[in-house]
Amino acid sequence: MFDYKKFENDIVTAMENALRKWVKEHDDIYILSLDCARDMRSIGIMANTKQYLNEQSDTDSEDYWYYKYCEAEWELYNVGGFIKEISFYMNQYVEENDERFTDPKTFEYLEAFDVHCDKMITTCKKSIKRFKQTINKDFPDLLLTFNIGEYLDNEERTEFFAMVNTKEASEEYAKHIDDFN
């Protein structure tokens, strides 16, 4: 059985550790994302700085929103250390349950995987909300996102973004989501 509560606690700790490490090196981090693999085998943390964003594009450019919000274009990635440990046990659980999760003939996900996937998504969202509460005093303007590449649709992404960020930032994100997703 997968320990979703441990997973939640581990993600919060990993996000706190990553942010603390990065702010020692960069004083202009404006956004941080939890990025989960669609196959639920790994997870990572990404962030971007205002300086790096300005090096990629300026505010008048038509690709500005792409560089501002597209996780794949950001400067900072954390997939090692504690995140690597979390990904290890995520992967181990999926491998142990491969026969329950994937049809051996079609290689399509089965209902048992969908249930696990839904629980993982819910747990990731809870983790980000808890993380927001713990850092809000010191980093009230830090934007937070959640991504599962090629899985979450624009509506799901904007709904979650609105739950953990300001109304103004959420409106901007929703307005430009087609530019970066």
PDB file of C-alpha atoms in Angstrom:
ATOM      1  CA  MET A   1       0.000   0.000   0.000  1.00  0.00           C
ATOM      2  CA  PHE A   2       1.321   3.419  -0.918  1.00  0.00           C
ATOM      3  CA  ASP A   3       1.723   5.818   2.011  1.00  0.00           C
ATOM      4  CA  TYR A   4       0.096   8.980   0.674  1.00  0.00           C
ATOM      5  CA  LYS A   5       0.531  10.873   3.969  1.00  0.00           C
ATOM      6  CA  LYS A   6       4.284  10.180   3.967  1.00  0.00           C
ATOM      7  CA  PHE A   7       4.357  11.271   0.319  1.00  0.00           C
ATOM      8  CA  GLU A   8       2.585  14.534   1.225  1.00  0.00           C
ATOM      9  CA  ASN A   9       4.955  15.253   4.113  1.00  0.00           C
ATOM     10  CA  ASP A  10       8.009  14.380   2.016  1.00  0.00           C
ATOM     11  CA  ILE A  11       6.945  16.724  -0.778  1.00  0.00           C
ATOM     12  CA  VAL A  12       6.438  19.632   1.629  1.00  0.00           C
ATOM     13  CA  THR A  13       9.884  19.018   3.121  1.00  0.00           C
ATOM     14  CA  ALA A  14      11.507  18.705  -0.308  1.00  0.00           C
ATOM     15  CA  MET A  15       9.906  21.940  -1.520  1.00  0.00           C
ATOM     16  CA  GLU A  16      11.007  23.781   1.622  1.00  0.00           C
ATOM     17  CA  ASN A  17      14.565  22.447   1.247  1.00  0.00           C
ATOM     18  CA  ALA A  18      14.747  23.340  -2.440  1.00  0.00           C
ATOM     19  CA  LEU A  19      13.453  26.863  -1.871  1.00  0.00           C
ATOM     20  CA  ARG A  20      15.828  27.479   1.058  1.00  0.00           C
ATOM     21  CA  LYS A  21      18.782  26.284  -1.040  1.00  0.00           C
ATOM     22  CA  TRP A  22      17.816  28.337  -4.074  1.00  0.00           C
ATOM     23  CA  VAL A  23      17.151  31.603  -2.221  1.00  0.00           C
ATOM     24  CA  LYS A  24      20.718  31.478  -0.885  1.00  0.00           C
ATOM     25  CA  GLU A  25      21.888  31.695  -4.515  1.00  0.00           C
ATOM     26  CA  HIS A  26      19.057  33.732  -6.080  1.00  0.00           C
ATOM     27  CA  ASP A  27      17.161  36.564  -4.437  1.00  0.00           C
ATOM     28  CA  ASP A  28      14.639  36.989  -7.255  1.00  0.00           C
ATOM     29  CA  ILE A  29      12.757  33.685  -7.483  1.00  0.00           C
ATOM     30  CA  TYR A  30       9.201  34.503  -8.514  1.00  0.00           C
ATOM     31  CA  ILE A  31       7.702  31.070  -9.211  1.00  0.00           C
ATOM     32  CA  LEU A  32       8.070  27.460  -8.094  1.00  0.00           C
ATOM     33  CA  SER A  33       6.394  24.368  -9.506  1.00  0.00           C
ATOM     34  CA  LEU A  34       5.887  20.786  -8.442  1.00  0.00           C
ATOM     35  CA  ASP A  35       6.187  18.664 -11.564  1.00  0.00           C
ATOM     36  CA  CYS A  36       4.959  15.074 -11.496  1.00  0.00           C
ATOM     37  CA  ALA A  37       5.512  12.501 -14.236  1.00  0.00           C
ATOM     38  CA  ARG A  38       2.340  11.176 -15.864  1.00  0.00           C
ATOM     39  CA  ASP A  39       3.324   7.596 -15.052  1.00  0.00           C
ATOM     40  CA  MET A  40       3.557   8.552 -11.346  1.00  0.00           C
ATOM     41  CA  ARG A  41       7.130   7.255 -11.183  1.00  0.00           C
ATOM     42  CA  SER A  42       8.944  10.506 -10.432  1.00  0.00           C
ATOM     43  CA  ILE A  43       8.576  14.055  -9.239  1.00  0.00           C
ATOM     44  CA  GLY A  44      10.645  17.220  -9.432  1.00  0.00           C
ATOM     45  CA  ILE A  45      10.686  20.833  -8.334  1.00  0.00           C
ATOM     46  CA  MET A  46      11.344  23.694 -10.716  1.00  0.00           C
ATOM     47  CA  ALA A  47      11.674  27.429 -10.218  1.00  0.00           C
ATOM     48  CA  ASN A  48      12.514  30.522 -12.169  1.00  0.00           C
ATOM     49  CA  THR A  49      14.139  33.846 -11.401  1.00  0.00           C
ATOM     50  CA  LYS A  50      13.246  37.290 -12.684  1.00  0.00           C
ATOM     51  CA  GLN A  51      16.780  37.719 -13.999  1.00  0.00           C
ATOM     52  CA  TYR A  52      16.635  34.514 -16.022  1.00  0.00           C
ATOM     53  CA  LEU A  53      13.187  35.431 -17.361  1.00  0.00           C
ATOM     54  CA  ASN A  54      14.481  38.846 -18.449  1.00  0.00           C
ATOM     55  CA  GLU A  55      17.448  37.190 -20.194  1.00  0.00           C
ATOM     56  CA  GLN A  56      15.072  34.998 -22.206  1.00  0.00           C
ATOM     57  CA  SER A  57      12.471  37.578 -23.172  1.00  0.00           C
ATOM     58  CA  ASP A  58      11.261  41.081 -22.441  1.00  0.00           C
ATOM     59  CA  THR A  59       7.739  42.060 -21.428  1.00  0.00           C
ATOM     60  CA  ASP A  60       6.895  43.404 -24.895  1.00  0.00           C
ATOM     61  CA  SER A  61       7.800  40.175 -26.669  1.00  0.00           C
ATOM     62  CA  GLU A  62       5.066  37.843 -27.874  1.00  0.00           C
ATOM     63  CA  ASP A  63       6.868  34.880 -26.262  1.00  0.00           C
ATOM     64  CA  TYR A  64       7.175  36.535 -22.830  1.00  0.00           C
ATOM     65  CA  TRP A  65       4.340  34.509 -21.262  1.00  0.00           C
ATOM     66  CA  TYR A  66       5.832  31.292 -22.562  1.00  0.00           C
ATOM     67  CA  TYR A  67       9.118  31.971 -20.782  1.00  0.00           C
ATOM     68  CA  LYS A  68       7.391  33.292 -17.674  1.00  0.00           C
ATOM     69  CA  TYR A  69       5.129  30.289 -17.057  1.00  0.00           C
ATOM     70  CA  CYS A  70       6.463  27.299 -19.042  1.00  0.00           C
ATOM     71  CA  GLU A  71       8.288  25.073 -16.543  1.00  0.00           C
ATOM     72  CA  ALA A  72      10.485  23.555 -19.263  1.00  0.00           C
ATOM     73  CA  GLU A  73      12.067  26.980 -19.840  1.00  0.00           C
ATOM     74  CA  TRP A  74      12.964  27.767 -16.241  1.00  0.00           C
ATOM     75  CA  GLU A  75      16.393  28.063 -14.737  1.00  0.00           C
ATOM     76  CA  LEU A  76      16.245  25.917 -11.597  1.00  0.00           C
ATOM     77  CA  TYR A  77      15.528  22.191 -11.349  1.00  0.00           C
ATOM     78  CA  ASN A  78      15.712  19.899  -8.338  1.00  0.00           C
ATOM     79  CA  VAL A  79      15.540  16.217  -9.180  1.00  0.00           C
ATOM     80  CA  GLY A  80      18.351  14.976  -6.955  1.00  0.00           C
ATOM     81  CA  GLY A  81      18.735  14.524  -3.211  1.00  0.00           C
ATOM     82  CA  PHE A  82      15.498  14.043  -1.309  1.00  0.00           C
ATOM     83  CA  ILE A  83      13.432  14.381  -4.494  1.00  0.00           C
ATOM     84  CA  LYS A  84      15.402  11.457  -5.900  1.00  0.00           C
ATOM     85  CA  GLU A  85      14.456   9.391  -2.831  1.00  0.00           C
ATOM     86  CA  ILE A  86      10.772  10.274  -3.245  1.00  0.00           C
ATOM     87  CA  SER A  87      10.915   9.386  -6.929  1.00  0.00           C
ATOM     88  CA  PHE A  88      12.585   6.093  -6.017  1.00  0.00           C
ATOM     89  CA  TYR A  89       9.727   4.950  -3.816  1.00  0.00           C
ATOM     90  CA  MET A  90       7.148   6.270  -6.295  1.00  0.00           C
ATOM     91  CA  ASN A  91       8.766   4.213  -9.051  1.00  0.00           C
ATOM     92  CA  GLN A  92       9.145   1.175  -6.812  1.00  0.00           C
ATOM     93  CA  TYR A  93       5.415   1.200  -5.991  1.00  0.00           C
ATOM     94  CA  VAL A  94       4.408   1.446  -9.665  1.00  0.00           C
ATOM     95  CA  GLU A  95       6.798  -1.377 -10.590  1.00  0.00           C
ATOM     96  CA  GLU A  96       5.463  -3.587  -7.786  1.00  0.00           C
ATOM     97  CA  ASN A  97       1.920  -2.998  -9.042  1.00  0.00           C
ATOM     98  CA  ASP A  98       2.619  -3.096 -12.774  1.00  0.00           C
ATOM     99  CA  GLU A  99       0.250  -6.006 -13.410  1.00  0.00           C
ATOM    100  CA  ARG A 100      -2.581  -4.240 -11.569  1.00  0.00           C
ATOM    101  CA  PHE A 101      -1.845  -0.875 -13.199  1.00  0.00           C
ATOM    102  CA  THR A 102      -1.198  -1.716 -16.860  1.00  0.00           C
ATOM    103  CA  ASP A 103      -2.899  -4.027 -19.333  1.00  0.00           C
ATOM    104  CA  PRO A 104      -0.106  -6.348 -20.577  1.00  0.00           C
ATOM    105  CA  LYS A 105      -1.583  -6.555 -24.078  1.00  0.00           C
ATOM    106  CA  THR A 106      -2.494  -2.938 -24.753  1.00  0.00           C
ATOM    107  CA  PHE A 107      -0.116  -1.261 -22.261  1.00  0.00           C
ATOM    108  CA  GLU A 108      -2.980   1.055 -21.317  1.00  0.00           C
ATOM    109  CA  TYR A 109      -3.530   2.099 -17.731  1.00  0.00           C
ATOM    110  CA  LEU A 110      -6.153   0.167 -15.799  1.00  0.00           C
ATOM    111  CA  GLU A 111      -8.668   1.471 -13.274  1.00  0.00           C
ATOM    112  CA  ALA A 112      -6.361   0.641 -10.341  1.00  0.00           C
ATOM    113  CA  PHE A 113      -3.737   2.980 -11.804  1.00  0.00           C
ATOM    114  CA  ASP A 114      -6.324   5.715 -12.353  1.00  0.00           C
ATOM    115  CA  VAL A 115      -7.308   5.470  -8.683  1.00  0.00           C
ATOM    116  CA  HIS A 116      -3.641   5.722  -7.638  1.00  0.00           C
ATOM    117  CA  CYS A 117      -3.066   8.605 -10.061  1.00  0.00           C
ATOM    118  CA  ASP A 118      -6.040  10.542  -8.669  1.00  0.00           C
ATOM    119  CA  LYS A 119      -4.778  10.038  -5.109  1.00  0.00           C
ATOM    120  CA  MET A 120      -1.293  11.175  -6.126  1.00  0.00           C
ATOM    121  CA  ILE A 121      -2.665  14.325  -7.743  1.00  0.00           C
ATOM    122  CA  THR A 122      -4.804  15.109  -4.707  1.00  0.00           C
ATOM    123  CA  THR A 123      -1.802  14.542  -2.437  1.00  0.00           C
ATOM    124  CA  CYS A 124       0.448  16.772  -4.560  1.00  0.00           C
ATOM    125  CA  LYS A 125      -2.123  19.563  -4.430  1.00  0.00           C
ATOM    126  CA  LYS A 126      -2.460  19.215  -0.648  1.00  0.00           C
ATOM    127  CA  SER A 127       1.324  19.345  -0.350  1.00  0.00           C
ATOM    128  CA  ILE A 128       1.549  22.559  -2.340  1.00  0.00           C
ATOM    129  CA  LYS A 129      -1.205  24.162  -0.261  1.00  0.00           C
ATOM    130  CA  ARG A 130       0.608  23.201   2.954  1.00  0.00           C
ATOM    131  CA  PHE A 131       3.885  24.479   1.511  1.00  0.00           C
ATOM    132  CA  LYS A 132       2.208  27.789   0.655  1.00  0.00           C
ATOM    133  CA  GLN A 133       1.068  28.154   4.263  1.00  0.00           C
ATOM    134  CA  THR A 134       4.555  27.495   5.616  1.00  0.00           C
ATOM    135  CA  ILE A 135       6.338  29.950   3.315  1.00  0.00           C
ATOM    136  CA  ASN A 136       3.657  32.626   2.934  1.00  0.00           C
ATOM    137  CA  LYS A 137       5.094  34.847   5.699  1.00  0.00           C
ATOM    138  CA  ASP A 138       8.595  34.930   4.184  1.00  0.00           C
ATOM    139  CA  PHE A 139       7.619  34.625   0.499  1.00  0.00           C
ATOM    140  CA  PRO A 140       4.105  36.085   0.131  1.00  0.00           C
ATOM    141  CA  ASP A 141       4.553  36.888  -3.570  1.00  0.00           C
ATOM    142  CA  LEU A 142       6.015  33.532  -4.624  1.00  0.00           C
ATOM    143  CA  LEU A 143       3.803  31.982  -7.286  1.00  0.00           C
ATOM    144  CA  LEU A 144       3.174  28.238  -7.129  1.00  0.00           C
ATOM    145  CA  THR A 145       2.122  25.850  -9.869  1.00  0.00           C
ATOM    146  CA  PHE A 146       1.486  22.148 -10.310  1.00  0.00           C
ATOM    147  CA  ASN A 147       2.173  20.328 -13.543  1.00  0.00           C
ATOM    148  CA  ILE A 148       1.824  16.885 -15.021  1.00  0.00           C
ATOM    149  CA  GLY A 149       3.136  17.257 -18.557  1.00  0.00           C
ATOM    150  CA  GLU A 150       0.669  16.408 -21.307  1.00  0.00           C
ATOM    151  CA  TYR A 151      -1.950  15.354 -18.760  1.00  0.00           C
ATOM    152  CA  LEU A 152      -3.490  18.288 -16.896  1.00  0.00           C
ATOM    153  CA  ASP A 153      -5.621  20.445 -19.143  1.00  0.00           C
ATOM    154  CA  ASN A 154      -5.655  24.240 -19.082  1.00  0.00           C
ATOM    155  CA  GLU A 155      -8.771  24.383 -16.923  1.00  0.00           C
ATOM    156  CA  GLU A 156      -7.276  22.108 -14.245  1.00  0.00           C
ATOM    157  CA  ARG A 157      -4.043  24.078 -14.221  1.00  0.00           C
ATOM    158  CA  THR A 158      -5.751  27.460 -13.917  1.00  0.00           C
ATOM    159  CA  GLU A 159      -8.142  26.229 -11.214  1.00  0.00           C
ATOM    160  CA  PHE A 160      -5.271  24.993  -9.091  1.00  0.00           C
ATOM    161  CA  PHE A 161      -3.196  28.120  -9.747  1.00  0.00           C
ATOM    162  CA  ALA A 162      -6.118  30.239  -8.520  1.00  0.00           C
ATOM    163  CA  MET A 163      -6.342  28.234  -5.273  1.00  0.00           C
ATOM    164  CA  VAL A 164      -2.786  29.071  -4.173  1.00  0.00           C
ATOM    165  CA  ASN A 165      -2.019  32.420  -5.794  1.00  0.00           C
ATOM    166  CA  THR A 166      -3.466  35.929  -5.785  1.00  0.00           C
ATOM    167  CA  LYS A 167      -6.486  36.865  -7.848  1.00  0.00           C
ATOM    168  CA  GLU A 168      -4.394  39.224 -10.001  1.00  0.00           C
ATOM    169  CA  ALA A 169      -1.751  36.575 -10.731  1.00  0.00           C
ATOM    170  CA  SER A 170      -4.446  33.971 -11.413  1.00  0.00           C
ATOM    171  CA  GLU A 171      -6.161  36.218 -13.945  1.00  0.00           C
ATOM    172  CA  GLU A 172      -2.861  36.805 -15.743  1.00  0.00           C
ATOM    173  CA  TYR A 173      -2.063  33.071 -15.729  1.00  0.00           C
ATOM    174  CA  ALA A 174      -5.494  32.142 -17.096  1.00  0.00           C
ATOM    175  CA  LYS A 175      -5.370  34.874 -19.721  1.00  0.00           C
ATOM    176  CA  HIS A 176      -2.059  33.628 -21.123  1.00  0.00           C
ATOM    177  CA  ILE A 177      -2.237  29.870 -20.547  1.00  0.00           C
ATOM    178  CA  ASP A 178      -2.560  29.147 -24.264  1.00  0.00           C
ATOM    179  CA  ASP A 179       0.752  30.950 -24.765  1.00  0.00           C
ATOM    180  CA  PHE A 180       2.714  28.513 -22.610  1.00  0.00           C
ATOM    181  CA  ASN A 181       0.798  25.257 -22.271  1.00  0.00           C
TER     182      ASN A 181
END
